[in-house]
Every structure is written in C-alpha cells, then in structure tokens.
Short mmCIF file of C-alpha atoms in Angstrom, two decimals:
data_model
loop_
_atom_site.label_atom_id
_atom_site.label_comp_id
_atom_site.label_asym_id
_atom_site.label_seq_id
_atom_site.Cartn_x
_atom_site.Cartn_y
_atom_site.Cartn_z
CA MET Y 15 -2.98 -16.80 -36.91
CA LYS Y 16 0.44 -15.91 -35.56
CA ARG Y 17 1.73 -18.00 -32.71
CA THR Y 18 1.13 -15.86 -29.70
CA LEU Y 19 2.79 -15.94 -26.22
CA PHE Y 20 0.65 -14.28 -23.55
CA PHE Y 21 2.93 -12.98 -20.76
CA VAL Y 22 0.88 -12.76 -17.47
CA GLY Y 23 2.69 -10.67 -14.87
CA PRO Y 24 2.33 -11.54 -11.19
CA TRP Y 25 -0.23 -8.60 -10.81
CA ASP Y 26 -2.38 -9.61 -13.71
CA LEU Y 27 -4.17 -12.76 -12.39
CA ASN Y 28 -7.59 -12.15 -13.98
CA ARG Y 29 -8.97 -13.79 -17.11
CA GLU Y 30 -10.73 -10.55 -18.17
CA LEU Y 31 -7.47 -8.73 -18.74
CA PRO Y 32 -6.18 -8.47 -22.35
CA CYS Y 33 -2.99 -10.28 -21.47
CA VAL Y 34 -5.00 -13.47 -20.95
CA PRO Y 35 -6.31 -15.26 -24.10
CA ARG Y 36 -10.13 -15.51 -24.34
CA GLU Y 37 -9.97 -18.92 -25.84
CA ALA Y 38 -7.56 -21.78 -25.22
CA ASN Y 39 -6.44 -21.96 -28.87
CA GLU Y 40 -5.34 -18.33 -29.01
CA GLY Y 41 -1.93 -18.92 -27.72
CA ARG Y 42 0.25 -20.04 -24.82
CA VAL Y 43 0.34 -18.44 -21.37
CA LEU Y 44 3.59 -17.80 -19.47
CA LEU Y 45 3.90 -16.83 -15.85
CA VAL Y 46 7.39 -16.24 -14.38
CA GLU Y 47 9.11 -16.72 -11.03
CA SER Y 48 11.85 -14.12 -11.43
CA GLU Y 49 14.88 -14.95 -9.23
CA ALA Y 50 16.13 -11.38 -9.66
CA LYS Y 51 12.75 -9.94 -8.59
CA GLY Y 52 12.36 -12.35 -5.69
CA SER Y 53 15.74 -11.45 -4.11
CA ALA Y 54 15.65 -7.74 -4.90
CA LEU Y 55 14.32 -6.96 -1.49
CA PRO Y 56 13.96 -8.85 1.83
CA TYR Y 57 10.31 -9.38 1.08
CA HIS Y 58 8.10 -10.74 3.80
CA ARG Y 59 7.75 -14.43 3.42
CA GLN Y 60 4.03 -14.30 3.52
CA LYS Y 61 4.13 -11.83 0.59
CA LEU Y 62 6.30 -14.28 -1.45
CA VAL Y 63 3.89 -17.17 -0.61
CA LEU Y 64 0.95 -15.00 -1.66
CA VAL Y 65 2.35 -14.01 -5.08
CA LEU Y 66 3.86 -17.32 -5.93
CA SER Y 67 0.78 -19.38 -4.86
CA ALA Y 68 -1.59 -17.07 -6.62
CA MET Y 69 0.44 -17.42 -9.89
CA HIS Y 70 0.56 -21.18 -9.62
CA HIS Y 71 -3.15 -21.47 -8.79
CA PHE Y 72 -3.98 -19.20 -11.76
CA ALA Y 73 -1.93 -21.43 -14.12
CA LYS Y 74 -3.45 -24.50 -12.74
CA GLU Y 75 -6.98 -23.13 -13.27
CA LEU Y 76 -6.19 -22.21 -16.88
CA ARG Y 77 -4.85 -25.73 -17.52
CA ALA Y 78 -7.96 -27.26 -16.12
CA ASP Y 79 -9.86 -25.34 -18.77
CA GLY Y 80 -7.67 -26.59 -21.60
CA TYR Y 81 -5.18 -23.74 -21.83
CA THR Y 82 -1.48 -24.21 -22.42
CA ALA Y 83 -0.15 -22.36 -19.29
CA ARG Y 84 2.89 -22.81 -17.20
CA VAL Y 85 4.95 -21.13 -14.55
CA THR Y 86 8.65 -21.03 -15.20
CA ARG Y 87 11.57 -20.01 -12.91
CA ALA Y 88 14.23 -17.88 -14.50
CA GLU Y 89 16.88 -15.36 -13.84
CA SER Y 90 14.64 -12.48 -14.79
CA TYR Y 91 11.34 -11.74 -16.59
CA VAL Y 92 13.18 -10.77 -19.75
CA ALA Y 93 15.31 -13.93 -19.67
CA ALA Y 94 12.21 -16.09 -19.29
CA LEU Y 95 10.54 -14.43 -22.22
CA ARG Y 96 13.55 -14.81 -24.50
CA ALA Y 97 13.79 -18.50 -23.56
CA GLU Y 98 10.09 -19.12 -24.10
CA ILE Y 99 10.05 -17.32 -27.46
CA GLU Y 100 13.03 -19.56 -28.55
CA ILE Y 101 11.40 -22.82 -27.41
CA THR Y 102 7.92 -22.09 -28.78
CA LYS Y 103 8.89 -20.09 -31.92
CA ALA Y 104 6.33 -17.46 -30.84
CA GLU Y 105 5.82 -14.77 -33.37
CA ARG Y 106 4.11 -12.33 -31.06
CA VAL Y 107 4.08 -11.56 -27.36
CA VAL Y 108 1.07 -9.92 -25.62
CA ALA Y 109 1.38 -8.33 -22.13
CA LEU Y 110 0.00 -5.50 -20.05
CA ARG Y 111 2.16 -2.55 -19.36
CA PRO Y 112 3.89 -3.53 -16.04
CA ARG Y 113 2.75 -1.72 -12.93
CA GLU Y 114 6.31 -0.96 -11.71
CA TRP Y 115 8.72 1.40 -13.47
CA GLY Y 116 11.72 -0.90 -13.36
CA LEU Y 117 10.07 -3.78 -15.16
CA GLU Y 118 8.49 -1.51 -17.80
CA ARG Y 119 11.89 0.00 -18.45
CA ALA Y 120 13.48 -3.50 -18.73
CA LEU Y 121 10.86 -4.68 -21.28
CA GLU Y 122 11.22 -1.62 -23.40
CA ALA Y 123 15.01 -1.93 -23.33
CA ALA Y 124 14.66 -5.51 -24.48
CA ARG Y 125 12.11 -5.04 -27.19
CA ASP Y 126 14.51 -5.48 -30.11
CA SER Y 127 16.18 -8.50 -28.65
CA LEU Y 128 13.30 -10.58 -27.34
CA GLY Y 129 12.96 -12.61 -30.56
CA ALA Y 130 9.36 -11.55 -31.28
CA PRO Y 131 7.39 -8.29 -31.39
CA LEU Y 132 6.05 -7.11 -28.04
CA GLU Y 133 2.57 -5.67 -27.82
CA LEU Y 134 1.84 -3.98 -24.48
CA PHE Y 135 -1.71 -3.12 -23.65
CA ASP Y 136 -2.45 -0.31 -21.11
CA ASP Y 137 -3.00 -1.54 -17.62
CA GLY Y 138 -5.87 0.96 -17.16
CA GLY Y 139 -8.92 2.09 -18.90
CA GLU Y 140 -11.86 0.20 -20.46
CA GLY Y 141 -11.23 -3.55 -20.35
CA SER Y 142 -8.13 -3.37 -18.14
CA HIS Y 143 -7.30 -3.28 -14.45
CA PHE Y 144 -7.25 0.37 -13.30
CA LEU Y 145 -10.28 2.45 -14.06
CA LEU Y 146 -8.19 5.12 -15.80
CA SER Y 147 -5.45 4.72 -18.39
CA ARG Y 148 -2.31 6.53 -17.76
CA GLU Y 149 -3.11 8.94 -20.54
CA GLU Y 150 -6.52 9.64 -19.01
CA PHE Y 151 -4.86 10.58 -15.71
CA ARG Y 152 -2.25 12.65 -17.45
CA ALA Y 153 -5.00 14.60 -19.25
CA TRP Y 154 -6.73 15.33 -15.97
CA ALA Y 155 -3.49 16.45 -14.31
CA ASP Y 156 -1.85 18.47 -17.09
CA GLY Y 157 -2.26 22.23 -16.63
CA LYS Y 158 -3.16 22.07 -12.93
CA ARG Y 159 -1.10 24.12 -10.56
CA GLN Y 160 -1.73 21.67 -7.67
CA LEU Y 161 -2.76 18.01 -7.81
CA ARG Y 162 -5.18 17.29 -5.00
CA MET Y 163 -6.73 13.94 -4.31
CA HIS Y 164 -10.10 15.55 -3.29
CA ASP Y 165 -10.37 17.31 -6.75
CA PHE Y 166 -9.58 14.02 -8.46
CA TYR Y 167 -12.05 12.03 -6.39
CA VAL Y 168 -14.79 14.49 -7.14
CA TRP Y 169 -13.96 14.20 -10.77
CA MET Y 170 -13.97 10.35 -10.69
CA ARG Y 171 -17.31 10.28 -8.89
CA LYS Y 172 -18.86 12.45 -11.56
CA ARG Y 173 -17.26 10.46 -14.34
CA THR Y 174 -18.37 7.11 -13.03
CA GLY Y 175 -21.65 7.92 -11.28
CA TYR Y 176 -20.79 5.97 -8.04
CA LEU Y 177 -22.85 7.18 -5.01
CA MET Y 178 -24.14 10.12 -7.19
CA ASP Y 179 -27.62 11.66 -7.55
CA GLY Y 180 -27.29 13.28 -10.94
CA ASN Y 181 -24.33 15.65 -10.67
CA GLN Y 182 -24.48 15.77 -6.90
CA PRO Y 183 -23.10 13.32 -4.34
CA ILE Y 184 -25.52 11.16 -2.40
CA GLY Y 185 -25.86 12.50 1.14
CA GLY Y 186 -24.94 16.07 0.03
CA GLN Y 187 -21.22 15.99 0.60
CA TRP Y 188 -18.29 14.34 -1.13
CA SER Y 189 -16.67 13.00 1.98
CA PHE Y 190 -17.91 11.72 5.32
CA ASP Y 191 -14.49 11.42 6.79
CA ALA Y 192 -15.48 13.55 9.77
CA LYS Y 193 -17.83 10.74 10.88
CA ASN Y 194 -15.17 8.06 10.48
CA ARG Y 195 -12.94 8.85 13.46
CA GLN Y 196 -14.48 7.10 16.24
CA HIS Y 197 -12.22 5.18 18.68
CA ALA Y 198 -13.11 1.44 19.11
CA ARG Y 199 -12.26 1.09 22.84
CA GLY Y 200 -14.58 -1.29 24.56
CA THR Y 201 -15.74 -2.93 21.26
CA GLN Y 202 -15.33 -6.47 20.07
CA PRO Y 203 -14.14 -6.59 16.38
CA PRO Y 204 -15.67 -9.45 14.36
CA ARG Y 205 -13.82 -12.60 13.48
CA VAL Y 206 -11.81 -12.28 10.36
CA PRO Y 207 -11.64 -15.44 8.19
CA ARG Y 208 -8.29 -16.87 7.25
CA HIS Y 209 -8.03 -19.17 4.23
CA THR Y 210 -6.52 -22.59 4.99
CA PRO Y 211 -3.53 -23.32 2.75
CA ASP Y 212 -4.30 -26.16 0.28
CA PRO Y 213 -1.51 -28.66 -0.73
CA LEU Y 214 -0.24 -26.42 -3.47
CA THR Y 215 0.03 -23.39 -1.13
CA GLN Y 216 1.63 -25.68 1.61
CA GLN Y 217 4.28 -26.78 -0.85
CA ILE Y 218 5.22 -23.21 -1.73
CA MET Y 219 5.25 -22.34 2.02
CA LYS Y 220 7.88 -25.01 2.49
CA ARG Y 221 9.92 -23.65 -0.37
CA VAL Y 222 9.77 -20.00 0.90
CA ALA Y 223 10.47 -20.96 4.46
CA ARG Y 224 13.90 -22.15 3.41
CA TRP Y 225 14.91 -18.97 1.47
CA PRO Y 226 17.43 -16.83 3.12
CA ASN Y 227 17.52 -13.02 3.47
CA HIS Y 228 13.84 -12.64 3.82
CA TRP Y 229 11.72 -11.26 6.59
CA GLY Y 230 8.90 -12.78 8.61
CA SER Y 231 7.57 -16.30 8.73
CA VAL Y 232 5.16 -18.41 6.53
CA GLU Y 233 3.49 -19.60 9.73
CA GLY Y 234 -0.10 -18.46 10.06
CA PHE Y 235 -0.41 -17.68 6.23
CA GLY Y 236 -4.11 -17.29 5.40
CA TRP Y 237 -4.36 -14.79 2.51
CA PRO Y 238 -6.64 -15.51 -0.47
CA VAL Y 239 -4.64 -17.03 -3.36
CA THR Y 240 -7.55 -17.72 -5.83
CA ARG Y 241 -10.26 -15.51 -7.27
CA ALA Y 242 -12.86 -17.71 -5.52
CA ALA Y 243 -11.15 -17.05 -2.16
CA ALA Y 244 -10.79 -13.36 -2.84
CA ILE Y 245 -14.60 -13.22 -3.61
CA GLU Y 246 -15.26 -15.06 -0.37
CA GLU Y 247 -13.16 -12.43 1.52
CA LEU Y 248 -15.13 -9.63 -0.11
CA ASP Y 249 -18.49 -11.34 0.75
CA HIS Y 250 -17.45 -11.86 4.35
CA PHE Y 251 -16.48 -8.16 4.59
CA PHE Y 252 -19.88 -6.91 3.33
CA GLN Y 253 -21.67 -9.41 5.52
CA PHE Y 254 -19.92 -8.92 8.85
CA ARG Y 255 -17.62 -5.89 8.85
CA ALA Y 256 -18.58 -3.31 6.26
CA GLU Y 257 -21.49 -1.70 8.20
CA SER Y 258 -19.13 -0.59 10.93
CA PHE Y 259 -16.10 -0.02 8.70
CA GLY Y 260 -16.79 3.70 8.32
CA ARG Y 261 -16.89 4.73 11.89
CA TYR Y 262 -13.95 2.70 13.01
CA GLN Y 263 -11.73 2.87 10.04
CA ASP Y 264 -9.10 5.08 11.87
CA ALA Y 265 -9.33 3.17 15.18
CA MET Y 266 -6.53 1.04 16.62
CA LEU Y 267 -6.77 -1.56 19.29
CA GLN Y 268 -4.18 -3.64 21.19
CA GLY Y 269 -3.88 -7.15 19.86
CA GLU Y 270 -6.14 -6.44 16.82
CA ALA Y 271 -4.43 -6.41 13.49
CA PHE Y 272 -7.59 -6.40 11.15
CA LEU Y 273 -10.50 -4.77 12.97
CA TRP Y 274 -13.29 -3.86 10.53
CA HIS Y 275 -11.00 -3.47 7.49
CA SER Y 276 -11.83 -5.16 4.28
CA LEU Y 277 -8.42 -6.97 3.70
CA ILE Y 278 -9.06 -6.95 -0.03
CA SER Y 279 -6.15 -4.85 -1.13
CA PRO Y 280 -3.72 -7.87 -1.56
CA SER Y 281 -6.43 -9.39 -3.80
CA ILE Y 282 -7.05 -6.20 -5.84
CA ASN Y 283 -3.38 -5.60 -6.31
CA LEU Y 284 -2.92 -9.16 -7.82
CA SER Y 285 -6.06 -8.54 -9.95
CA LEU Y 286 -7.93 -11.49 -8.20
CA LEU Y 287 -10.51 -8.77 -7.66
CA SER Y 288 -10.99 -5.78 -9.95
CA PRO Y 289 -11.48 -2.27 -8.65
CA ARG Y 290 -14.52 -1.99 -10.81
CA GLU Y 291 -16.35 -4.84 -9.27
CA VAL Y 292 -15.51 -3.54 -5.74
CA CYS Y 293 -16.95 -0.20 -6.70
CA GLU Y 294 -20.03 -1.83 -8.07
CA ARG Y 295 -20.42 -3.94 -4.96
CA ILE Y 296 -20.22 -0.76 -2.74
CA GLN Y 297 -22.87 0.84 -4.89
CA LEU Y 298 -25.11 -2.27 -4.72
CA GLU Y 299 -24.77 -2.68 -0.94
CA PHE Y 300 -25.55 0.96 -0.39
CA THR Y 301 -28.59 0.84 -2.66
CA ARG Y 302 -29.82 -2.25 -0.84
CA GLY Y 303 -29.63 -0.31 2.43
CA SER Y 304 -27.09 -2.68 4.02
CA LEU Y 305 -24.27 -0.10 4.01
CA PRO Y 306 -24.44 3.41 5.64
CA ILE Y 307 -23.23 6.26 3.49
CA GLU Y 308 -20.16 6.90 5.78
CA SER Y 309 -19.00 3.36 5.28
CA ALA Y 310 -19.88 3.25 1.50
CA GLU Y 311 -18.26 6.50 0.84
CA GLY Y 312 -15.12 5.85 2.98
CA LEU Y 313 -14.42 2.68 1.07
CA LEU Y 314 -15.19 4.11 -2.38
CA ARG Y 315 -12.73 6.88 -1.52
CA GLN Y 316 -9.97 4.39 -0.93
CA VAL Y 317 -10.59 2.40 -4.08
CA LEU Y 318 -11.87 5.01 -6.58
CA GLY Y 319 -9.98 7.97 -5.18
CA TRP Y 320 -6.67 7.17 -3.47
CA ARG Y 321 -5.79 4.03 -5.32
CA GLU Y 322 -6.22 5.49 -8.84
CA PHE Y 323 -4.75 8.85 -7.80
CA ILE Y 324 -1.59 7.38 -6.22
CA ARG Y 325 -1.10 5.21 -9.28
CA GLY Y 326 -1.33 8.30 -11.50
CA ILE Y 327 1.13 10.16 -9.31
CA TYR Y 328 3.58 7.29 -9.48
CA TRP Y 329 3.88 7.27 -13.26
CA ARG Y 330 3.89 11.18 -13.40
CA ARG Y 331 6.85 11.40 -10.96
CA MET Y 332 9.09 8.44 -11.62
CA PRO Y 333 11.90 7.96 -11.23
CA GLU Y 334 12.32 11.20 -9.25
CA LEU Y 335 10.16 9.84 -6.41
CA ARG Y 336 12.98 7.47 -5.40
CA THR Y 337 15.42 10.35 -4.61
CA ALA Y 338 12.83 12.87 -3.39
CA ASN Y 339 13.91 14.27 0.06
CA LEU Y 340 12.29 17.69 0.55
CA LEU Y 341 13.18 17.90 4.23
CA GLY Y 342 16.75 16.46 3.85
CA ALA Y 343 16.10 13.41 6.14
CA THR Y 344 19.10 11.08 6.46
CA ARG Y 345 18.61 8.96 9.63
CA PRO Y 346 18.88 5.20 9.15
CA LEU Y 347 15.66 3.20 9.61
CA PRO Y 348 15.71 2.06 13.27
CA ASP Y 349 16.17 -1.62 13.99
CA PHE Y 350 12.73 -1.99 15.61
CA PHE Y 351 11.09 -1.72 12.25
CA TRP Y 352 12.58 -5.18 11.58
CA GLU Y 353 12.57 -6.39 15.19
CA PRO Y 354 9.54 -4.81 16.94
CA GLU Y 355 10.44 -6.24 20.31
CA LYS Y 356 13.32 -3.82 20.46
CA THR Y 357 11.09 -0.82 21.09
CA ASP Y 358 9.10 -0.18 24.25
CA LEU Y 359 6.73 2.24 22.51
CA GLU Y 360 3.53 0.26 22.63
CA CYS Y 361 2.03 1.72 19.41
CA LEU Y 362 5.11 0.82 17.35
CA ARG Y 363 5.68 -2.47 19.00
CA GLN Y 364 2.05 -3.52 18.24
CA SER Y 365 1.71 -2.10 14.75
CA VAL Y 366 5.17 -3.28 13.56
CA GLY Y 367 4.49 -6.64 15.30
CA HIS Y 368 1.33 -7.00 13.11
CA VAL Y 369 3.43 -6.49 10.02
CA ARG Y 370 6.02 -9.02 11.12
CA ASP Y 371 3.26 -11.57 11.85
CA HIS Y 372 0.87 -11.00 8.97
CA GLY Y 373 2.52 -8.72 6.45
CA TYR Y 374 -0.27 -6.29 7.18
CA ALA Y 375 -1.26 -3.22 9.27
CA HIS Y 376 -4.13 -0.81 8.36
CA HIS Y 377 -3.80 2.57 6.91
CA ILE Y 378 -3.78 4.62 10.11
CA GLN Y 379 -1.11 2.34 11.58
CA ARG Y 380 0.93 2.88 8.49
CA LEU Y 381 0.45 6.64 8.21
CA MET Y 382 0.04 7.89 11.81
CA VAL Y 383 2.16 5.40 13.84
CA GLN Y 384 4.93 3.98 11.48
CA GLY Y 385 5.05 6.75 8.88
CA ASN Y 386 4.63 9.59 11.49
CA PHE Y 387 7.54 8.27 13.51
CA ALA Y 388 9.77 8.11 10.48
CA LEU Y 389 8.80 11.63 9.57
CA LEU Y 390 9.38 13.03 13.11
CA ALA Y 391 12.59 11.11 13.48
CA GLY Y 392 14.02 12.28 10.12
CA VAL Y 393 14.37 8.85 8.62
CA ASP Y 394 15.72 8.58 5.11
CA PRO Y 395 12.71 8.50 2.77
CA LEU Y 396 14.00 5.73 0.62
CA GLN Y 397 14.93 3.53 3.57
CA ILE Y 398 11.27 3.66 5.09
CA SER Y 399 9.95 3.30 1.51
CA HIS Y 400 12.05 -0.01 1.07
CA TRP Y 401 10.59 -1.23 4.38
CA PHE Y 402 6.96 -0.71 3.28
CA TRP Y 403 7.66 -2.28 -0.05
CA ALA Y 404 9.29 -5.37 1.35
CA ALA Y 405 7.16 -5.81 4.53
CA PHE Y 406 3.52 -5.49 3.38
CA VAL Y 407 1.64 -8.16 1.42
CA ASP Y 408 -0.26 -5.57 -0.57
CA ALA Y 409 2.70 -3.20 -1.23
CA TYR Y 410 4.30 -2.67 -4.62
CA GLU Y 411 6.38 0.25 -5.61
CA TRP Y 412 3.66 1.98 -7.52
CA VAL Y 413 1.39 2.23 -4.47
CA GLU Y 414 3.82 2.37 -1.51
CA LEU Y 415 6.34 4.90 -2.94
CA PRO Y 416 3.98 7.83 -3.59
CA ASN Y 417 2.11 7.15 -0.28
CA VAL Y 418 5.34 6.91 1.76
CA VAL Y 419 7.39 9.63 0.16
CA GLY Y 420 4.58 11.97 -0.72
CA MET Y 421 2.24 11.49 2.23
CA ALA Y 422 3.88 9.74 5.17
CA VAL Y 423 7.33 11.54 5.33
CA TYR Y 424 6.65 14.59 3.18
CA ALA Y 425 9.74 14.05 0.99
CA ASP Y 426 7.69 15.16 -2.10
CA ASP Y 427 5.01 17.87 -2.18
CA THR Y 428 3.50 17.01 -5.44
CA PHE Y 429 0.01 16.38 -3.86
CA THR Y 430 0.34 17.40 -0.17
CA THR Y 431 0.31 20.85 1.37
CA LYS Y 432 1.83 20.02 4.66
CA PRO Y 433 3.36 17.04 6.56
CA TYR Y 434 1.14 14.59 8.43
CA ALA Y 435 2.97 15.18 11.66
CA ALA Y 436 1.31 14.53 14.96
CA SER Y 437 2.23 14.10 18.52
CA GLY Y 438 1.19 11.24 20.78
CA ASN Y 439 -2.17 12.86 21.38
CA TYR Y 440 -3.47 11.62 18.06
CA ILE Y 441 -2.50 8.07 18.95
CA ALA Y 442 -4.02 8.27 22.31
CA LYS Y 443 -7.28 9.51 20.88
CA MET Y 444 -7.64 6.82 18.28
CA SER Y 445 -6.26 3.83 20.21
CA ASP Y 446 -5.90 2.05 23.62
CA TYR Y 447 -2.10 1.68 23.07
CA CYS Y 448 -1.15 4.43 25.58
CA LYS Y 449 -2.64 2.72 28.59
CA SER Y 450 -0.07 -0.13 28.39
CA CYS Y 451 2.83 2.06 27.32
CA PRO Y 452 5.62 2.89 29.77
CA TYR Y 453 5.62 6.52 28.48
CA ASP Y 454 3.09 9.19 29.53
CA VAL Y 455 1.36 10.64 26.51
CA LYS Y 456 0.56 13.82 28.50
CA GLN Y 457 4.15 14.75 29.02
CA ARG Y 458 6.42 16.34 26.45
CA SER Y 459 9.82 16.29 28.29
CA GLY Y 460 11.66 13.94 30.63
CA PRO Y 461 12.38 10.27 30.62
CA GLU Y 462 8.75 9.29 31.03
CA ALA Y 463 7.41 11.49 28.35
CA CYS Y 464 5.85 10.02 25.19
CA PRO Y 465 8.61 10.27 22.48
CA TYR Y 466 6.11 11.34 19.92
CA ASN Y 467 5.59 14.46 21.87
CA SER Y 468 9.15 15.69 21.98
CA LEU Y 469 9.94 14.33 18.49
CA PHE Y 470 6.97 16.43 17.18
CA TRP Y 471 8.29 19.67 18.52
CA SER Y 472 11.83 18.83 17.59
CA PHE Y 473 10.64 18.20 14.06
CA MET Y 474 8.63 21.46 13.94
CA GLN Y 475 11.66 23.45 15.14
CA ARG Y 476 14.07 21.77 12.61
CA HIS Y 477 11.82 22.76 9.78
CA ARG Y 478 10.45 26.04 11.10
CA ALA Y 479 11.71 28.22 8.28
CA ARG Y 480 9.66 26.08 5.76
CA LEU Y 481 6.70 25.07 7.81
CA SER Y 482 5.88 28.39 9.56
CA GLN Y 483 4.90 29.75 6.18
CA ASN Y 484 2.04 27.30 5.98
CA PRO Y 485 -1.19 29.04 7.52
CA ARG Y 486 -2.37 25.70 8.82
CA LEU Y 487 0.78 25.17 10.97
CA ALA Y 488 1.48 28.76 12.03
CA VAL Y 489 -0.84 28.55 14.98
CA LEU Y 490 1.17 25.59 16.30
CA TYR Y 491 4.30 27.82 16.38
CA LYS Y 492 2.37 30.44 18.35
CA SER Y 493 1.49 27.81 20.90
CA TRP Y 494 5.16 26.72 21.07
CA ASP Y 495 6.43 30.22 21.45
CA LYS Y 496 4.22 30.76 24.47
CA LEU Y 497 6.00 27.94 26.44
CA PRO Y 498 8.67 28.95 28.90
CA GLN Y 499 12.18 28.71 27.37
CA ASP Y 500 13.24 26.03 30.01
CA GLU Y 501 10.35 23.91 28.91
CA GLN Y 502 11.26 24.34 25.28
CA ARG Y 503 14.80 23.43 25.97
CA ALA Y 504 13.80 20.32 28.04
CA THR Y 505 11.48 19.06 25.22
CA LEU Y 506 14.17 19.44 22.53
CA SER Y 507 16.72 17.76 24.82
CA THR Y 508 14.34 14.90 25.46
CA ALA Y 509 14.02 14.39 21.73
CA GLU Y 510 17.81 14.57 21.23
CA ARG Y 511 18.41 11.88 23.79
CA PHE Y 512 15.81 9.58 22.30
CA LEU Y 513 17.16 10.05 18.77
CA ALA Y 514 20.71 9.46 19.89
CA ALA Y 515 19.64 6.06 21.30
CA LEU Y 516 18.16 4.80 18.06
CA GLN Y 517 20.12 1.94 16.47
CA PRO Y 518 20.21 0.71 12.75
CA PRO Y 519 19.31 -2.83 12.01
CA GLU Y 520 21.95 -5.50 12.67
CA ALA Y 521 20.92 -7.43 9.53
CA ALA Y 522 22.51 -6.21 6.29
CA TRP Y 523 19.34 -6.20 4.25
CA SER Y 524 19.94 -5.58 0.51
CA PHE Y 525 17.67 -3.54 -1.86
CA ASP Y 526 17.66 -3.40 -5.65
CA ASP Y 527 14.76 -1.29 -6.84
CA ASP Y 528 15.07 -2.18 -10.60
CA ALA Y 529 15.83 -5.87 -10.35
CA CYS Y 530 13.14 -7.82 -12.32
#
C-alpha cells in the first residue's frame, strides 16, 4: 500500500468524508493552520477560535483512536502539504475538493510541484458533504433560461423524498413561508445553550485574543467545537425551539440574537454535522408529530434548498461573482458595520451589535436590515461581501458571496428577478426595534424620518430605468408618481443628507480573497 497523506481541510471535520481514513493504518492525517488564510481578512475572533478549536479537537479525537494526526502551522496550505510530503515521503495525497475557489485554484496550480500525486474527491454527492456533486448541479442548471431556487427546491424534494407523499409535497404545497412571518413581540424566546470552552479551547482563545488586525472579542465564546457538542446543539433545538421556529423565523426582537433559530449552520459548514443527517432529523421529528409542517418545511428549505442551491451558484459563477456590480454601487461600507455604536438606527445598532458580540445574526437581520441598508445606500458589493465573510462565524466565500451579491444587494441577477429592497415598514412589521429608535418609521422626509424610507425611494429613483420594467415593481412607481412634487423632493433631499453624513471605517482593514 502506498504511503498516503490525508489532507483534511478546515471544513471537512467529519470521519465519514473520503478525506479521512477509515482505519488508522491507512495513512497519516494532516490539518493545517494557514497563516496566509488566517490573516487574509479581519476575521471575527470567535470565528477563528471556532475553526482552530474544531480542527485541534478533531485531530485529538483521531489520535485517541490510534490515528496519526496532527495540526501544523504553515505559511499556506500548499506550503504545509509540500513540507509534510517531504518529511513523511508520502506517495499519495487524498483530499476533498476545497469549498472555496481560491484554495481549489491554488491546489490545482501546485499539483505538479507538491511532490506526490494529489487525488481530490468531490465535496458533494453520495458519501461526501453536500447532497449534490458539482456535476449534478450543473446538469440540473444547464439549458435553463433562468435559475430559480424554488424550481431547484422542488426538484430536490422529489429527488430525496423528504416531506413527500409520493410525488406530491406533504401538506399540499411546497412552501409554507406565508405562515412563517409572525412577529414575536410580547413573547419570551427560550434559553439557548452555550458550550463552555474546555482547556484546549481556552488555550486557543488566549492565542487568538492577542492577534492583531481582527474584529470582535473571544469573550463569551460558546460555539460547538466537536461533533458531540454539535449534536447536543441540534438536539436542544428540536427539543425546545424547533416547534416555534417556523412562525417566528423572520421575527426580530431587541436584545435577542438567537430567538428560535437552530444555530447549527456553523457546525454544518465545518462538517461537524452533515446536511443529510439534519434533513433526516427533520423528517423524523415531523413523522413523530413533534414538528409542525411550517417549521419542518421552513428548515428543510434552508438546508436542502438554499444551501445546496447557493453552493451550486457559487461554482457556476466564479470568479465573476467577485466583480459583479449590476447597479454600479460604489459607496464605501459605513463605519458602523464595524462599530455599531456609531449608528443611532436601532435596527442596525442591534443587529450589527449581535454580530460584533457573537459573530452571528439570523437570516432576516442579514438580508432585510444589514443587506437592505447596503443595497439602498449603494454600498460597493465586494465591500459588504467582505464584511459578511469576515464577520460571521458560519460565513465562507462559497455561501456568503452568492447570497450577498446575488440576493442582498442585487449586484448579480443570476437567480433573482428583483432587488430585495424595503422601506422601514418591513422592519417595523417584523420587529420591536422601531419603538426605541429616534427616527419615526411613519415619516419619509425630514430629520426625524426613518432613513430606510427616504433611502428606499432614492434607490428606486436612481434605478428607475431598470426597475420600472419589472411588473412587480411598476406599481410602486405609480404610487411615487402620485405624491406631490414637493414631497418627492423633500424625500430625496432627506436621503441625500443622510448619505452625505456616512463615514468610512477608521481602521484600515485589509482583504485578500485568494490567500490560502
């Protein structure tokens, strides 16, 4: 048998994946702390702790079972592989295709100089992480005039059989999203468990706390760093939060970062949990009667639908997604995305504050508060994308870039038909933020008016030539045209004054998309 080196990427921390040997005598396992990758963006310190601690715990568990496994620190992933091949005289390297374009390109470029043949298994399909291989998604997408998540989701439901009755969806409809838009005012969200850092995690927290040029604090870290802890997180969700997840999944409350959300995306994206087992668990809990259809379907749509779809879009549109800018947005990202205390908009101060404190905010805060603001203000797509990539513990380029560029700021129309633009009314409907905000969500102009209102109409006017052709938006322009001209001017002037007062960050954050 050839001497085999198994390269386990930071996202591949699951023994069932083909980049991990089934038996201890099959070869050596290498995990890498890449200095280039770690310093490529001003990553949230809790994100760094999560990834590094999970890697070290995974190696520790393998060694406890007799495997030869180690974590090495090196200039880059490629440099670590070359050094390890030289030391161990490995004759073969096994790995999964990386989830990010930059690392895959680096590995392909280094194939002939690694010192041993490199065998890359697909990161999707039977026996791998994602439910679909890249080729299977490509086969679904090829020839379609438009790529729509709903069509993909229906196809995946039929393909997998989840929440299906024969060839029809259980409950008679594919989506119960209309039932999942209740506000949560007056409710008390359940307690969310935080995982107490063990000595190994505490040691890594001390290391990361000293690193310069990174955002956030390690204080309060409580994310799962082992598969056992990730399963505990999943169990707690289904026991205490999943039943109400559906109806409140779009809700926002002051002082509440987690609400009824599952919080399993960081674990899934590290492979501590597999999307298959999550889908199976959804099916099981629904069959048992402990999960209403709107909660079961809503969660399944996120894992089976959006997650797989977005990953397929990423590989189909890279690297063009990085430069996509359909609306020509150029404004620098405002400073309050890094320093939330610098804004007096309650919704932004709270939701960005959650990210600073935990590396997390749920999907509606991301899309309809943070992303919506960036869209309306005309923020450069790559700058807001970099922020999401660096700031969130569950964000990697493959998942954040299509979501941010293609959905949040409408810089690419590969899979969206219109921008997700909204005034302050949406935030008022789904949250209690507005009652503590110094701005009046019912006003569109003047110093007391909610900035989202004037920014919304300013955005619509800037892009009228394009957006008025969309039948779903044409009615909004009819409403605007009925306003008195002095009210129109006052609204646009209010937006101009607000935008002129925005400031870029004082910190000179650096970003290197391809460092690995």
